[in-house]
Amino acid sequence: MGWRVDNDLQQMLRESAKAHLSANGGPAHFRAVRAHGHGFDAAAWKAMAELGWTGILLTEAQGGSELGLEPALTLAEELGQALSPEPFVASAVIAATLLAAAQGGAAQALARALAAGETSITVAWQEARGSIGLGPLETVLHQGRLNGRKLFVPAWHDSTALLVAAREGDDIAIVSIDPATPGMVLETRVMTDGSHEASLVFNAIAVADTAIILRGREARAALERALANGTLALCAKLDGLTTRLWHMTADYLRQRVQFDQPIADFQAVRHRMVDLYSGIELAAASWRAGLKDIEAGQSASLALHAAKARCSDVALEMGRWAIQYHGAFGYTEEADVGLYLNSALRWASWLGNAAAHRRAALHIHGQPEHQA
Amino acid sequence: MMQDLNLLSDDAFRASWRSWLETHYPSEWRRPITLRLRGEQEHRWLGMLFQHGWRAPAWPKQHGGLGLSFAKQLIYHQELEQYGAARFLDSGGVLLGPILIKYGTPAQQATYLPPILRGEEIWCQGYSEPGSGSDLASLRTTAILDGDHFVVNGSKIWTTMVKESSRMFLLVRTNKEAKKQAGISFLVMDMDTPGVTVRPIVNLAGEDEFGQVFFDNARIPRENLIHELNAGWTVAKTLLGTERITNGAPTLSRQSFEILEALTAALDLADDTGIADRRAALLCDLHDLTALHAQVSDAVVRGEAEDTALGLMKVLASELFQRISEEILRIAQEDAGAVAPTDVGGVDADLHKIFMIARPPSIYAGANEVQRNIVARIVLGSASR
C-alpha cells in the first residue's frame, strides 16, 4: 500500500470485500456471467446487498448505511480487482446518489429495493456520443408525456428499474419509468465487460406526477453529483483492475523461463513493468485528488477529468502489455488476462474516454476563475 | 528574538514567509528555471536567510536550523516556488549539513556548520568520477593514510559550483581489497589544498557551473574524515527532511508549463486542436504528478514513504519537465533554433536554456535507467543473474 492509507472503516470493508470476492468474483465468475447472457448475476447482486454494498450511499431511512463516497471507492477498487460485472457503479453509485437526494414514495420504494438487492437501477441520461457529464437534453417531459431518445444506458438487465433524465421547461426532471411500458423502444447490446447496454426511444410515454423523483435545480445538481461520483468510482474500479493485472503479469514473468532465465530478468521487460507500475501510482493519486474536489462540492473538477483520463489510459496500457508479456498464450480466450483487457476497454470508454477527459480538463484549466 | 515558527499555524507560517519574500526577495532574481544563484549571489541569498531567521529549514534547532516540521518545510519550498524564486544549490545546507549533524564530531560540527548557516562558505560535492557515474561505488580516487594525513590521488568530475566553492566533501577509496561499497570513506577538504586543481566544464546550457577536480598527492588532514574509516557509503546516503523528495517535486514541470501556457497565448495557438491535445496531456500529467507528490509527501511526514515511490517520482518529474520543455520548443517553431533569449510573440523567453536545463535531471542523482533498475528490484524482485 505504501502511501495509500485506509481508515478503519475502509480497512474493514476492504478485507470483507476481498474475502467475499475471492469466492464470488474473479475470472470464473466473469465467465459464468458472460455465458448466461444477462449482463450480471442477480444472485451475486443480492449477496452484495446483504453485505450492505448496494446501500452504501443511500440514507438510513432508505435502508442504506450512508457511509459515503470514500468507502464506496474502496469497494469499487476491490470490485475492479475482481473484474465484477455487477452494476455497482451504475446502480449503487450513480442511481443511489440520485435517490439519496430524492423524497417521495416512488424514490423511497426504489431505494429500498436497491438496498435490499431486489433490483438494480440504471439511469438514462446520455444522448450523444462522447459527451461528458450532463449535456443538453433533447428528451423532453411535457404535460405528463415523455419523448426522446437515450443512448449508452449502462447495466441493462431484464429486471432493472429505470430512471430517465429529461428536460422539463428550462430545467430538468428525473423520472422513474417502467421498462415494460408500451411506447418505449428498447435495443440492447453486449459490452466487452460482460454487461449489457441499452438504447431507448420514448414515444409519448405517460408519466404520472408521482413518478417524478427529482426536478428543477435539485435534479440537475443531484445528477451532476451522481455522474461525478460514478466517474470517480469507475476510476477506482479501473485502478483495481490495473493493479490486479500488473501483479498477474509480474507473477507470470517470474515463472516463465526462456533462454534459461525467467523473462522477468530481461531489463527491457523490467523497465516497462516499472513504468506501468508508476502509471498505477499516478492513477491512484489522481483519483484521490478527485475525491477531495468532489467532497468539497465541485462536480466540475480538473482533478476528476485528469483521474478518468489517467485511470483509463493506464488500464488499457496495462491490458495491452499483459497480453504481450503472456505471449501467444495471452492471445487465447482461455487466458484470464484477456478478460481484464476486455473489461478495461469498456470501463475506459464509458463515462468519457481518456482523450475526452483530457480535453475537459484543459477546458476547466482555461476558465478565468481557474487561473491563479 | 525569532519567533518559534513551529508554533505558527501552517497558514500563518505561509503568510509570514511569503510576506518576508515580498519584502526582501530581489526582484531581479525572480527568474524561475533559467536562473540559478551562483557565487556572490548565493552567498548573499543564504546570508539574507540567516540574518532574518529563515535559514536551514530542515536542520534541528540545536544546530542553528529552523527545525521545521515536515509539513512546514513543504510550505517553505512551495512558497519559494510560487514566488518564482531562482533556483539555488546550497550543497552545504542541503547535502552536507545533515551528514555532519548525524555523523560529525562536535569539533567538526563547530568548524563547518556555522559558516554554512551564515552563507559564508559554499561547498561542492565530490562524488562522480570520469569512470564512475551511475556506478558510483566503483570510484577510484584513492586516499592513503600517511601519518596524520590522507594522501589523495585521482579525479572528481561533474562537480557543480566548483569554482565558487571554498570546500568540498568527497568520497574516496580507502580500501582497495574490500568490496566496492565497503572500501569508501567520506572526507571534507579545503579547495585551496596544495595538489588540488580545477578545470571548469561548459555545459549545453552555456554555463560553466560544473568542472573537473584533479588530486595530485593532495594531503588532507586525518581529522577531516567524517564518521569511521570505510563507512563513507553509509554516510553519503544521509538526507534530511524534504530533500528526500525534492528530486520528485513537480516544481520545474509546473514552472515550465506556465511558460508553455504564456507562449500558447502569446502565439494565439489555444485553438489549434493538435496543440490543445498535447497541452491537455501535459496538464493532466502535471496534475497527477502533483497529486502523487502531495500523497507521498504526506507519507514522508508519517514516516511511511516507500523508496519505490521516491525513486519513481524522480523519474516522473524529470521526464515530465523534459516533455514540457520539448513542447515549448515545438510551438515556438523557428525560435527553437535561437541560442539566446528571444522575443516569442511578445514574450521574452530563453527557449534554448529551458530545453537544455531539462536534460540533466534524468541523468543526475541516479540516472533514470538506474532508478528504474532499483524500483524493478523492489517490485519485481532481483534478476537472478
CSV table of C-alpha atoms in Angstrom, one decimal, chain A residues 1-5 246-247 250 253-254 259-262 264-267 269-275 277-279 281-286 288-290 292 302-307 309-310 355 357-359 361-363 365 371, chain B residues 257 261 270 272-277 279-289 291-296 298-299 302 304-306 308-309 312 315-316 319 368-373 375-385:
chain,number,residue,atom,x,y,z
A,1,MET,CA,0.0,0.0,0.0
A,2,GLY,CA,2.8,2.5,0.8
A,3,TRP,CA,1.4,6.0,0.8
A,4,ARG,CA,-2.1,4.7,0.3
A,5,VAL,CA,-3.7,4.5,3.7
A,246,TRP,CA,0.1,-5.8,-13.1
A,247,HIS,CA,0.5,-8.5,-10.3
A,250,ALA,CA,4.5,-9.9,-12.8
A,253,LEU,CA,7.1,-13.1,-15.9
A,254,ARG,CA,8.8,-14.5,-12.8
A,259,PHE,CA,16.7,-18.6,-22.8
A,260,ASP,CA,17.4,-20.3,-19.4
A,261,GLN,CA,16.1,-17.4,-17.3
A,262,PRO,CA,12.8,-16.0,-16.1
A,264,ALA,CA,11.2,-11.1,-15.6
A,265,ASP,CA,15.0,-10.8,-15.7
A,266,PHE,CA,15.2,-9.0,-19.0
A,267,GLN,CA,15.8,-5.3,-18.5
A,269,VAL,CA,10.7,-6.0,-19.6
A,270,ARG,CA,11.7,-4.8,-16.1
A,271,HIS,CA,11.7,-1.1,-17.2
A,272,ARG,CA,8.4,-1.4,-18.9
A,273,MET,CA,6.9,-3.0,-15.8
A,274,VAL,CA,8.3,-0.2,-13.7
A,275,ASP,CA,6.7,2.4,-16.0
A,277,TYR,CA,3.7,0.5,-12.0
A,278,SER,CA,4.3,4.2,-11.9
A,279,GLY,CA,1.2,4.7,-14.0
A,281,GLU,CA,0.8,5.2,-8.7
A,282,LEU,CA,-0.2,8.2,-10.7
A,283,ALA,CA,-3.7,6.8,-11.2
A,284,ALA,CA,-4.2,6.1,-7.6
A,285,ALA,CA,-3.0,9.5,-6.5
A,286,SER,CA,-5.1,11.2,-9.2
A,288,ARG,CA,-7.8,10.5,-4.6
A,289,ALA,CA,-7.3,14.2,-5.6
A,290,GLY,CA,-10.6,14.0,-7.5
A,292,LYS,CA,-11.1,15.7,-2.4
A,302,LEU,CA,-10.0,19.3,-13.3
A,303,ALA,CA,-8.8,16.5,-10.9
A,304,LEU,CA,-11.8,14.3,-11.8
A,305,HIS,CA,-11.1,14.7,-15.5
A,306,ALA,CA,-7.4,14.0,-15.1
A,307,ALA,CA,-8.2,11.0,-13.0
A,309,ALA,CA,-8.1,10.1,-18.3
A,310,ARG,CA,-5.2,8.5,-16.3
A,355,ALA,CA,-8.9,11.9,-24.7
A,357,HIS,CA,-11.5,13.9,-20.3
A,358,ARG,CA,-8.1,15.5,-21.0
A,359,ARG,CA,-9.9,18.0,-23.2
A,361,ALA,CA,-9.5,19.2,-18.0
A,362,LEU,CA,-7.9,21.7,-20.4
A,363,HIS,CA,-11.2,23.4,-20.7
A,365,HIS,CA,-7.9,25.0,-16.8
A,371,GLN,CA,-6.2,30.8,-13.3
B,257,PHE,CA,4.1,24.5,-18.0
B,261,GLU,CA,0.8,28.5,-21.4
B,270,ALA,CA,-5.0,28.0,-27.9
B,272,ASP,CA,-5.1,24.6,-32.5
B,273,THR,CA,-6.5,21.2,-31.8
B,274,GLY,CA,-3.3,19.3,-32.1
B,275,ILE,CA,-1.5,21.6,-29.7
B,276,ALA,CA,-4.6,21.5,-27.4
B,277,ASP,CA,-4.4,17.7,-27.2
B,279,ARG,CA,-1.3,20.7,-23.8
B,280,ALA,CA,-4.2,18.7,-22.2
B,281,ALA,CA,-2.0,15.7,-21.8
B,282,LEU,CA,0.8,17.7,-20.2
B,283,LEU,CA,-1.7,19.4,-18.0
B,284,CYS,CA,-3.1,16.1,-16.8
B,285,ASP,CA,0.4,14.7,-16.3
B,286,LEU,CA,1.3,17.7,-14.2
B,287,HIS,CA,-1.9,17.4,-12.2
B,288,ASP,CA,-1.3,13.7,-11.5
B,289,LEU,CA,2.4,14.2,-10.6
B,291,ALA,CA,-1.2,14.7,-6.7
B,292,LEU,CA,1.2,11.9,-6.2
B,293,HIS,CA,3.9,14.2,-4.8
B,294,ALA,CA,1.4,15.5,-2.3
B,295,GLN,CA,0.4,12.0,-1.2
B,296,VAL,CA,3.9,10.8,-0.9
B,298,ASP,CA,2.2,13.2,3.5
B,299,ALA,CA,3.5,9.7,3.8
B,302,ARG,CA,4.0,9.9,8.7
B,304,GLU,CA,5.6,5.6,5.8
B,305,ALA,CA,7.0,6.6,2.4
B,306,GLU,CA,8.5,3.8,0.4
B,308,THR,CA,9.8,2.9,-4.7
B,309,ALA,CA,7.6,6.0,-4.6
B,312,LEU,CA,9.6,6.7,-9.3
B,315,VAL,CA,11.8,9.6,-12.9
B,316,LEU,CA,8.3,11.0,-13.5
B,319,GLU,CA,10.7,13.2,-17.7
B,368,ASN,CA,16.6,7.3,-14.7
B,369,GLU,CA,17.7,3.9,-16.1
B,370,VAL,CA,19.3,3.2,-12.7
B,371,GLN,CA,16.3,4.4,-10.8
B,372,ARG,CA,14.1,2.0,-12.9
B,373,ASN,CA,16.5,-0.8,-12.1
B,375,VAL,CA,12.5,0.1,-8.4
B,376,ALA,CA,12.3,-3.1,-10.5
B,377,ARG,CA,14.4,-4.8,-7.9
B,378,ILE,CA,11.8,-3.9,-5.3
B,379,VAL,CA,8.6,-4.5,-7.2
B,380,LEU,CA,9.7,-7.5,-9.4
B,381,GLY,CA,12.5,-8.9,-7.3
B,382,SER,CA,16.1,-9.3,-8.1
B,383,ALA,CA,17.1,-10.5,-11.5
B,384,SER,CA,18.6,-14.0,-11.0
B,385,ARG,CA,21.9,-13.0,-12.7
